[in-house]
């Protein structure tokens, strides 16, 4: 290993080891802290965050056999679908790199520790910061006499890929495009597109973690999720970027924002990692506050022991809709992978305790890391579907804390 200079700093009881040549530090818990890289040429491409600041990513370089392999991980963090919420977001870390931490912890699928991330620890690992508020899907600008907001997710994506190409991405052999939540949704928009930047010999696959958002009615039979995303699509100019094969056959083209409709038309091999009881969707789309004005669901949403039998039927019905939406993928996708468990959670690939640990959630005694690794490296079939709640004792949170 090349000689490297190390700097030790003691602040209180925390010891931090920094390696400037690699752009990361490790704290006393062994966590990988990776420096932010601003994309300096992005503004010339119109690729800026909501407030006009430069987009950014964090890159932890690969080593050894992983030197030419890459993980690109979209950061998550919800959406803004009107001017007021986007303006508010532009003044936070969700809409501006000015407010973001300049170092990020890399854990789970991004960890550089072989014992914590056996298959991907020595790959080049990139966390793409999220600052457009629309899952990197739009391209428009809002401007009036007092406010200017940039909805440039598509351009941010392209600018970051172009910045990474001369850093070795243009020589990639294996690539995994991944993301969590809103970042998991972003993988559906850019999965096929990524291959157009890479060598034809590169193996490209995609992983969505907690990004399989369903087009379901809420408990009041309203289309809360659909209406929310329709406003987002209109505000941020997303419609023309939706999968054309999908929009060409649907009566409501905006439905192609939902993975359940778009997945059929994606050619690149895909892995769906999701909870069948996704907490975000449970709280915001299945039982949104607007559909529970009297708070009848408040106890159930935070403690399943307080759910009535009727409420549990609704919760189990959501799982049924998730399974129904994925049955074609489970049955007919020869290149696809799946890990659908019954934990009340949201995002499981970036947290070490759920990705790969002694007590990680399991389906058929297989961890998420093992399932994803088996799928990516073609080590065997990897479509794991859990039994219904409350049968799984490996979940960390049996109630949606």
Short mmCIF file of C-alpha atoms in Angstrom, two decimals:
data_model
loop_
_atom_site.label_atom_id
_atom_site.label_comp_id
_atom_site.label_asym_id
_atom_site.label_seq_id
_atom_site.Cartn_x
_atom_site.Cartn_y
_atom_site.Cartn_z
CA UNK A 1 0.00 0.00 0.00
CA UNK A 2 1.32 3.43 -0.91
CA UNK A 3 2.70 5.54 1.92
CA UNK A 4 0.01 7.85 3.23
CA UNK A 5 0.14 10.65 5.77
CA UNK A 6 -2.30 10.28 8.67
CA UNK A 7 -3.56 13.03 10.90
CA UNK A 8 -5.04 12.27 14.30
CA UNK A 9 -7.36 14.75 15.97
CA UNK A 10 -8.94 14.28 19.38
CA UNK A 11 -12.12 16.24 20.05
CA UNK A 12 -13.62 15.34 23.41
CA UNK A 13 -13.68 11.55 23.44
CA UNK A 14 -13.86 11.08 19.64
CA UNK A 15 -10.77 10.02 17.71
CA UNK A 16 -10.76 10.74 13.97
CA UNK A 17 -8.30 9.25 11.49
CA UNK A 18 -8.03 11.27 8.26
CA UNK A 19 -6.44 10.19 5.00
CA UNK A 20 -6.35 13.29 2.77
CA UNK A 21 -5.19 11.44 -0.33
CA UNK A 22 -8.38 9.37 -0.30
CA UNK A 23 -10.75 12.09 0.88
CA UNK A 24 -12.13 10.33 3.93
CA UNK A 25 -11.84 10.05 7.69
CA UNK A 26 -12.80 7.35 10.14
CA UNK A 27 -14.12 8.06 13.60
CA UNK A 28 -13.62 5.98 16.74
CA UNK A 29 -16.56 3.77 15.75
CA UNK A 30 -14.83 2.85 12.47
CA UNK A 31 -17.36 4.70 10.35
CA UNK A 32 -16.23 5.89 6.94
CA UNK A 33 -16.59 9.71 6.70
CA UNK A 34 -16.27 10.82 3.08
CA UNK A 35 -15.64 14.37 1.87
CA UNK A 36 -18.03 16.27 -0.39
CA UNK A 37 -17.07 17.08 -3.99
CA UNK A 38 -18.79 20.04 -5.64
CA UNK A 39 -19.34 19.75 -9.40
CA UNK A 40 -17.54 22.94 -10.40
CA UNK A 41 -18.62 22.96 -14.04
CA UNK A 42 -22.27 22.26 -13.33
CA UNK A 43 -23.59 25.82 -13.43
CA UNK A 44 -22.49 26.16 -17.07
CA UNK A 45 -24.79 23.21 -17.80
CA UNK A 46 -27.67 24.74 -15.85
CA UNK A 47 -27.29 21.90 -13.37
CA UNK A 48 -27.93 23.54 -10.01
CA UNK A 49 -29.85 22.89 -6.81
CA UNK A 50 -33.16 24.54 -5.94
CA UNK A 51 -31.38 27.69 -4.71
CA UNK A 52 -28.83 27.81 -7.53
CA UNK A 53 -25.97 26.25 -5.55
CA UNK A 54 -23.66 23.68 -7.12
CA UNK A 55 -24.64 19.98 -6.96
CA UNK A 56 -22.37 17.57 -5.13
CA UNK A 57 -21.43 13.99 -4.41
CA UNK A 58 -19.18 12.02 -2.06
CA UNK A 59 -16.70 9.54 -3.57
CA UNK A 60 -14.83 6.84 -1.67
CA UNK A 61 -12.30 5.28 -4.05
CA UNK A 62 -12.18 1.57 -4.74
CA UNK A 63 -9.20 -0.68 -4.22
CA UNK A 64 -7.78 -3.95 -5.55
CA UNK A 65 -10.29 -6.02 -7.46
CA UNK A 66 -12.87 -3.25 -7.11
CA UNK A 67 -10.89 -0.51 -8.86
CA UNK A 68 -13.08 -0.61 -11.98
CA UNK A 69 -16.40 -1.28 -10.26
CA UNK A 70 -18.80 1.46 -9.17
CA UNK A 71 -21.83 2.01 -6.94
CA UNK A 72 -23.78 5.21 -7.59
CA UNK A 73 -26.20 5.83 -4.73
CA UNK A 74 -28.98 8.44 -4.98
CA UNK A 75 -29.67 10.15 -1.66
CA UNK A 76 -33.32 10.25 -0.60
CA UNK A 77 -35.37 12.85 1.23
CA UNK A 78 -38.95 13.35 0.04
CA UNK A 79 -40.22 15.90 -2.47
CA UNK A 80 -41.61 19.42 -2.82
CA UNK A 81 -44.58 19.87 -5.15
CA UNK A 82 -45.49 23.55 -4.81
CA UNK A 83 -43.63 26.86 -4.71
CA UNK A 84 -43.95 27.38 -0.96
CA UNK A 85 -42.62 23.96 0.00
CA UNK A 86 -39.81 24.16 -2.58
CA UNK A 87 -38.83 27.62 -1.37
CA UNK A 88 -38.70 26.35 2.19
CA UNK A 89 -36.71 23.33 1.05
CA UNK A 90 -34.21 25.54 -0.82
CA UNK A 91 -33.16 26.97 2.53
CA UNK A 92 -32.24 23.58 3.95
CA UNK A 93 -29.84 20.73 3.20
CA UNK A 94 -32.57 19.15 1.05
CA UNK A 95 -32.41 21.97 -1.48
CA UNK A 96 -28.96 23.49 -1.23
CA UNK A 97 -25.41 22.19 -0.87
CA UNK A 98 -24.69 25.31 1.21
CA UNK A 99 -26.46 23.68 4.16
CA UNK A 100 -25.23 20.11 3.70
CA UNK A 101 -22.69 18.31 5.86
CA UNK A 102 -19.34 18.41 4.13
CA UNK A 103 -18.70 14.81 5.17
CA UNK A 104 -21.09 11.87 5.01
CA UNK A 105 -21.02 8.54 6.81
CA UNK A 106 -20.72 5.60 4.41
CA UNK A 107 -22.28 2.50 5.95
CA UNK A 108 -24.27 -0.51 4.82
CA UNK A 109 -23.96 -0.94 1.05
CA UNK A 110 -21.51 2.00 1.01
CA UNK A 111 -19.21 0.67 3.76
CA UNK A 112 -15.53 0.07 2.96
CA UNK A 113 -15.29 -2.71 5.55
CA UNK A 114 -15.20 -6.22 4.11
CA UNK A 115 -16.80 -7.71 7.23
CA UNK A 116 -19.72 -5.27 6.99
CA UNK A 117 -20.12 -5.17 3.20
CA UNK A 118 -18.59 -8.36 1.74
CA UNK A 119 -19.47 -7.89 -1.94
CA UNK A 120 -19.08 -4.16 -2.54
CA UNK A 121 -16.62 -2.87 0.11
CA UNK A 122 -13.73 -2.25 -2.32
CA UNK A 123 -15.76 -0.72 -5.16
CA UNK A 124 -15.73 2.98 -5.97
CA UNK A 125 -18.74 4.15 -3.96
CA UNK A 126 -20.54 7.43 -4.72
CA UNK A 127 -23.32 9.10 -2.78
CA UNK A 128 -25.16 11.60 -5.01
CA UNK A 129 -26.56 14.42 -2.89
CA UNK A 130 -30.23 15.25 -3.33
CA UNK A 131 -31.11 18.92 -3.81
CA UNK A 132 -33.78 19.19 -6.54
CA UNK A 133 -36.81 17.90 -4.65
CA UNK A 134 -38.13 15.66 -7.44
CA UNK A 135 -36.06 12.47 -7.48
CA UNK A 136 -33.69 13.90 -10.13
CA UNK A 137 -36.58 13.80 -12.60
CA UNK A 138 -37.41 17.37 -13.66
CA UNK A 139 -36.05 20.22 -15.74
CA UNK A 140 -37.66 23.64 -15.37
CA UNK A 141 -37.31 27.02 -13.62
CA UNK A 142 -39.75 29.12 -11.61
CA UNK A 143 -39.19 32.85 -11.45
CA UNK A 144 -41.13 35.91 -10.32
CA UNK A 145 -40.20 39.31 -8.93
CA UNK A 146 -39.12 37.89 -5.55
CA UNK A 147 -38.30 34.21 -6.04
CA UNK A 148 -36.29 32.02 -8.38
CA UNK A 149 -36.20 28.25 -8.03
CA UNK A 150 -34.30 25.78 -10.18
CA UNK A 151 -35.86 22.38 -10.83
CA UNK A 152 -32.87 20.79 -12.52
CA UNK A 153 -32.76 17.16 -11.39
CA UNK A 154 -32.19 15.77 -14.87
CA UNK A 155 -29.27 18.14 -15.45
CA UNK A 156 -27.78 17.43 -12.03
CA UNK A 157 -27.77 13.71 -12.80
CA UNK A 158 -26.05 14.25 -16.13
CA UNK A 159 -23.50 16.72 -14.72
CA UNK A 160 -22.47 14.34 -11.95
CA UNK A 161 -22.08 11.40 -14.33
CA UNK A 162 -20.00 13.54 -16.69
CA UNK A 163 -17.83 14.64 -13.76
CA UNK A 164 -17.23 11.02 -12.74
CA UNK A 165 -16.43 9.66 -16.20
CA UNK A 166 -12.84 11.00 -16.37
CA UNK A 167 -12.33 9.83 -12.78
CA UNK A 168 -12.66 6.23 -13.90
CA UNK A 169 -16.36 5.68 -14.50
CA UNK A 170 -15.64 5.64 -18.23
CA UNK A 171 -13.57 2.48 -17.67
CA UNK A 172 -16.14 0.75 -15.48
CA UNK A 173 -16.54 -3.00 -15.63
CA UNK A 174 -19.37 -3.41 -13.12
CA UNK A 175 -21.84 -0.73 -12.03
CA UNK A 176 -24.74 -0.71 -9.58
CA UNK A 177 -27.13 2.25 -9.59
CA UNK A 178 -28.91 2.39 -6.27
CA UNK A 179 -30.88 4.73 -4.05
CA UNK A 180 -33.10 4.96 -0.99
CA UNK A 181 -36.67 6.33 -0.80
CA UNK A 182 -36.93 9.31 -3.20
CA UNK A 183 -33.46 8.19 -4.33
CA UNK A 184 -34.79 4.68 -4.87
CA UNK A 185 -37.50 6.17 -7.06
CA UNK A 186 -34.80 8.05 -9.01
CA UNK A 187 -33.23 4.74 -10.04
CA UNK A 188 -36.33 3.94 -12.11
CA UNK A 189 -35.93 7.18 -14.05
CA UNK A 190 -32.21 6.74 -14.83
CA UNK A 191 -31.55 3.00 -14.83
CA UNK A 192 -31.57 2.48 -18.60
CA UNK A 193 -30.05 5.91 -19.25
CA UNK A 194 -26.90 5.15 -17.27
CA UNK A 195 -25.72 2.55 -19.77
CA UNK A 196 -25.52 5.17 -22.52
CA UNK A 197 -22.58 6.82 -20.73
CA UNK A 198 -20.62 3.62 -20.08
CA UNK A 199 -18.53 1.13 -22.05
CA UNK A 200 -20.69 -1.40 -23.89
CA UNK A 201 -18.85 -4.15 -22.03
CA UNK A 202 -19.88 -2.84 -18.59
CA UNK A 203 -22.32 -4.87 -16.50
CA UNK A 204 -24.99 -2.44 -15.29
CA UNK A 205 -27.71 -3.29 -12.80
CA UNK A 206 -30.06 -1.24 -10.60
CA UNK A 207 -31.35 -1.47 -7.04
CA UNK A 208 -34.30 0.41 -5.59
CA UNK A 209 -34.47 0.53 -1.79
CA UNK A 210 -37.86 1.68 -0.45
CA UNK A 211 -38.55 3.36 -3.78
CA UNK A 212 -41.47 1.22 -4.94
CA UNK A 213 -44.20 3.77 -4.26
CA UNK A 214 -47.69 2.49 -4.95
CA UNK A 215 -50.57 4.17 -6.76
CA UNK A 216 -53.13 3.27 -4.10
CA UNK A 217 -56.20 4.94 -2.63
CA UNK A 218 -56.03 6.13 0.97
CA UNK A 219 -58.45 5.07 3.72
CA UNK A 220 -60.92 7.74 2.53
CA UNK A 221 -60.68 6.31 -1.02
CA UNK A 222 -58.86 9.40 -2.29
CA UNK A 223 -55.87 9.23 -4.64
CA UNK A 224 -53.56 11.09 -2.24
CA UNK A 225 -50.32 9.70 -3.68
CA UNK A 226 -51.37 10.20 -7.30
CA UNK A 227 -52.51 13.79 -6.76
CA UNK A 228 -49.34 14.64 -4.85
CA UNK A 229 -47.11 13.37 -7.64
CA UNK A 230 -49.23 14.96 -10.38
CA UNK A 231 -48.54 18.37 -8.81
CA UNK A 232 -44.85 17.48 -8.62
CA UNK A 233 -44.76 16.42 -12.28
CA UNK A 234 -46.44 19.62 -13.40
CA UNK A 235 -44.34 21.96 -11.25
CA UNK A 236 -40.95 20.50 -12.12
CA UNK A 237 -41.48 19.67 -15.79
CA UNK A 238 -41.18 15.92 -15.39
CA UNK A 239 -43.81 14.73 -17.88
CA UNK A 240 -41.60 14.68 -20.97
CA UNK A 241 -38.98 12.60 -19.13
CA UNK A 242 -41.26 9.76 -18.08
CA UNK A 243 -40.77 6.43 -19.84
CA UNK A 244 -42.31 6.91 -23.29
CA UNK A 245 -43.13 3.26 -23.75
CA UNK A 246 -45.14 3.49 -20.54
CA UNK A 247 -46.85 6.84 -21.18
CA UNK A 248 -47.80 5.73 -24.69
CA UNK A 249 -50.08 2.99 -23.39
CA UNK A 250 -51.62 4.54 -20.28
CA UNK A 251 -54.81 6.57 -20.17
CA UNK A 252 -53.22 8.64 -17.38
CA UNK A 253 -49.59 9.10 -18.53
CA UNK A 254 -48.60 10.59 -15.16
CA UNK A 255 -49.08 7.14 -13.64
CA UNK A 256 -45.73 6.23 -15.20
CA UNK A 257 -44.11 8.14 -12.35
CA UNK A 258 -45.05 5.09 -10.26
CA UNK A 259 -42.64 2.13 -10.50
CA UNK A 260 -45.47 -0.39 -10.69
CA UNK A 261 -46.29 0.89 -14.19
CA UNK A 262 -42.80 1.82 -15.42
CA UNK A 263 -40.85 -1.26 -14.28
CA UNK A 264 -42.21 -3.43 -17.10
CA UNK A 265 -40.47 -1.22 -19.67
CA UNK A 266 -37.03 -1.04 -18.03
CA UNK A 267 -34.50 -3.24 -19.81
CA UNK A 268 -31.68 -3.17 -17.24
CA UNK A 269 -31.65 -5.92 -14.57
CA UNK A 270 -33.40 -4.71 -11.41
CA UNK A 271 -33.51 -5.56 -7.72
CA UNK A 272 -36.52 -4.44 -5.65
CA UNK A 273 -35.75 -4.03 -1.94
CA UNK A 274 -38.82 -2.95 0.00
CA UNK A 275 -40.90 -3.51 3.06
CA UNK A 276 -44.37 -4.77 2.25
CA UNK A 277 -45.49 -2.40 5.03
CA UNK A 278 -43.41 0.59 4.02
CA UNK A 279 -43.76 3.07 6.89
CA UNK A 280 -43.53 6.21 4.77
CA UNK A 281 -46.34 5.08 2.49
CA UNK A 282 -48.38 3.81 5.46
CA UNK A 283 -48.20 7.19 7.20
CA UNK A 284 -48.40 9.56 4.22
CA UNK A 285 -50.28 7.84 1.41
CA UNK A 286 -52.40 5.07 2.96
CA UNK A 287 -53.37 6.98 6.13
CA UNK A 288 -52.49 10.63 5.46
CA UNK A 289 -53.62 13.23 8.01
CA UNK A 290 -56.12 14.56 5.47
CA UNK A 291 -57.94 11.21 5.54
CA UNK A 292 -57.91 10.86 9.34
CA UNK A 293 -59.14 14.23 10.56
CA UNK A 294 -60.41 12.81 13.86
CA UNK A 295 -57.23 10.87 14.63
CA UNK A 296 -58.79 7.41 14.74
CA UNK A 297 -55.59 5.95 13.26
CA UNK A 298 -53.10 7.82 15.44
CA UNK A 299 -52.55 4.98 17.88
CA UNK A 300 -52.43 2.28 15.21
CA UNK A 301 -49.87 4.16 13.10
CA UNK A 302 -47.36 4.20 15.94
CA UNK A 303 -48.25 1.04 17.83
CA UNK A 304 -49.73 -1.91 15.98
CA UNK A 305 -51.04 -3.32 19.26
CA UNK A 306 -53.56 -0.46 19.22
CA UNK A 307 -54.90 -1.31 15.76
CA UNK A 308 -58.46 -2.59 15.59
CA UNK A 309 -59.14 -5.74 13.55
CA UNK A 310 -60.61 -3.52 10.81
CA UNK A 311 -57.50 -1.35 10.74
CA UNK A 312 -55.23 -4.40 10.55
CA UNK A 313 -57.26 -5.60 7.58
CA UNK A 314 -56.45 -2.30 5.85
CA UNK A 315 -52.75 -2.65 6.69
CA UNK A 316 -52.70 -6.20 5.36
CA UNK A 317 -54.55 -4.95 2.29
CA UNK A 318 -51.66 -2.59 1.57
CA UNK A 319 -49.28 -5.56 1.61
CA UNK A 320 -51.61 -7.36 -0.79
CA UNK A 321 -51.46 -4.39 -3.19
CA UNK A 322 -47.66 -4.41 -3.00
CA UNK A 323 -47.52 -8.12 -3.82
CA UNK A 324 -50.07 -7.77 -6.61
CA UNK A 325 -48.06 -4.95 -8.19
CA UNK A 326 -44.92 -7.09 -8.18
CA UNK A 327 -46.33 -10.47 -9.17
CA UNK A 328 -45.39 -10.04 -12.83
CA UNK A 329 -41.84 -9.13 -11.82
CA UNK A 330 -41.59 -12.06 -9.42
CA UNK A 331 -42.96 -14.56 -11.92
CA UNK A 332 -41.50 -13.42 -15.22
CA UNK A 333 -38.35 -11.35 -14.71
CA UNK A 334 -35.45 -13.75 -15.25
CA UNK A 335 -32.83 -11.08 -14.47
CA UNK A 336 -34.66 -9.48 -11.56
CA UNK A 337 -34.11 -9.83 -7.83
CA UNK A 338 -36.31 -9.09 -4.85
CA UNK A 339 -36.20 -8.83 -1.07
CA UNK A 340 -39.67 -7.99 0.22
CA UNK A 341 -39.85 -8.31 3.97
CA UNK A 342 -42.55 -7.63 6.55
CA UNK A 343 -40.73 -5.16 8.77
CA UNK A 344 -42.38 -1.81 9.45
CA UNK A 345 -39.49 0.26 8.16
CA UNK A 346 -38.30 2.51 5.34
CA UNK A 347 -34.86 2.16 3.69
CA UNK A 348 -32.68 -0.80 4.65
CA UNK A 349 -29.53 -0.75 2.46
CA UNK A 350 -27.66 2.21 3.96
CA UNK A 351 -28.03 1.25 7.64
CA UNK A 352 -25.52 -1.32 8.80
CA UNK A 353 -27.91 -3.00 11.22
CA UNK A 354 -30.38 -3.81 8.47
CA UNK A 355 -27.91 -4.35 5.58
CA UNK A 356 -25.52 -6.87 7.12
CA UNK A 357 -25.09 -7.58 10.82
CA UNK A 358 -25.46 -10.50 13.20
CA UNK A 359 -29.08 -9.60 13.91
CA UNK A 360 -30.06 -8.16 10.52
CA UNK A 361 -33.55 -8.86 9.15
CA UNK A 362 -33.69 -12.08 7.18
CA UNK A 363 -36.01 -13.84 4.77
CA UNK A 364 -35.43 -17.57 4.36
CA UNK A 365 -32.40 -17.01 6.64
CA UNK A 366 -30.83 -14.68 4.05
CA UNK A 367 -29.71 -11.13 4.83
CA UNK A 368 -30.38 -8.23 2.49
CA UNK A 369 -26.66 -7.99 1.67
CA UNK A 370 -26.54 -11.69 0.75
CA UNK A 371 -29.67 -11.44 -1.39
CA UNK A 372 -28.37 -8.42 -3.31
CA UNK A 373 -24.92 -9.97 -3.73
CA UNK A 374 -26.31 -13.30 -4.96
CA UNK A 375 -28.43 -11.44 -7.51
CA UNK A 376 -25.73 -9.07 -8.77
CA UNK A 377 -23.07 -11.76 -9.17
CA UNK A 378 -25.47 -14.42 -10.50
CA UNK A 379 -24.76 -16.77 -7.62
CA UNK A 380 -28.29 -18.11 -7.68
CA UNK A 381 -31.95 -17.17 -7.61
CA UNK A 382 -32.62 -14.25 -5.34
CA UNK A 383 -36.29 -13.44 -5.00
CA UNK A 384 -37.19 -13.49 -1.33
CA UNK A 385 -40.74 -12.67 -0.18
CA UNK A 386 -41.56 -12.65 3.52
CA UNK A 387 -44.66 -14.02 5.18
CA UNK A 388 -47.24 -11.54 6.48
CA UNK A 389 -46.90 -9.60 9.74
CA UNK A 390 -46.43 -10.65 12.53
CA UNK A 391 -44.59 -13.82 11.53
CA UNK A 392 -41.08 -12.32 11.05
CA UNK A 393 -39.16 -12.15 14.35
CA UNK A 394 -35.98 -10.84 12.69
CA UNK A 395 -37.39 -7.34 12.16
CA UNK A 396 -35.82 -4.63 14.30
CA UNK A 397 -39.04 -2.64 14.51
CA UNK A 398 -42.24 -4.65 14.71
CA UNK A 399 -44.08 -1.36 15.21
CA UNK A 400 -43.51 1.64 12.93
CA UNK A 401 -41.46 3.84 15.26
#
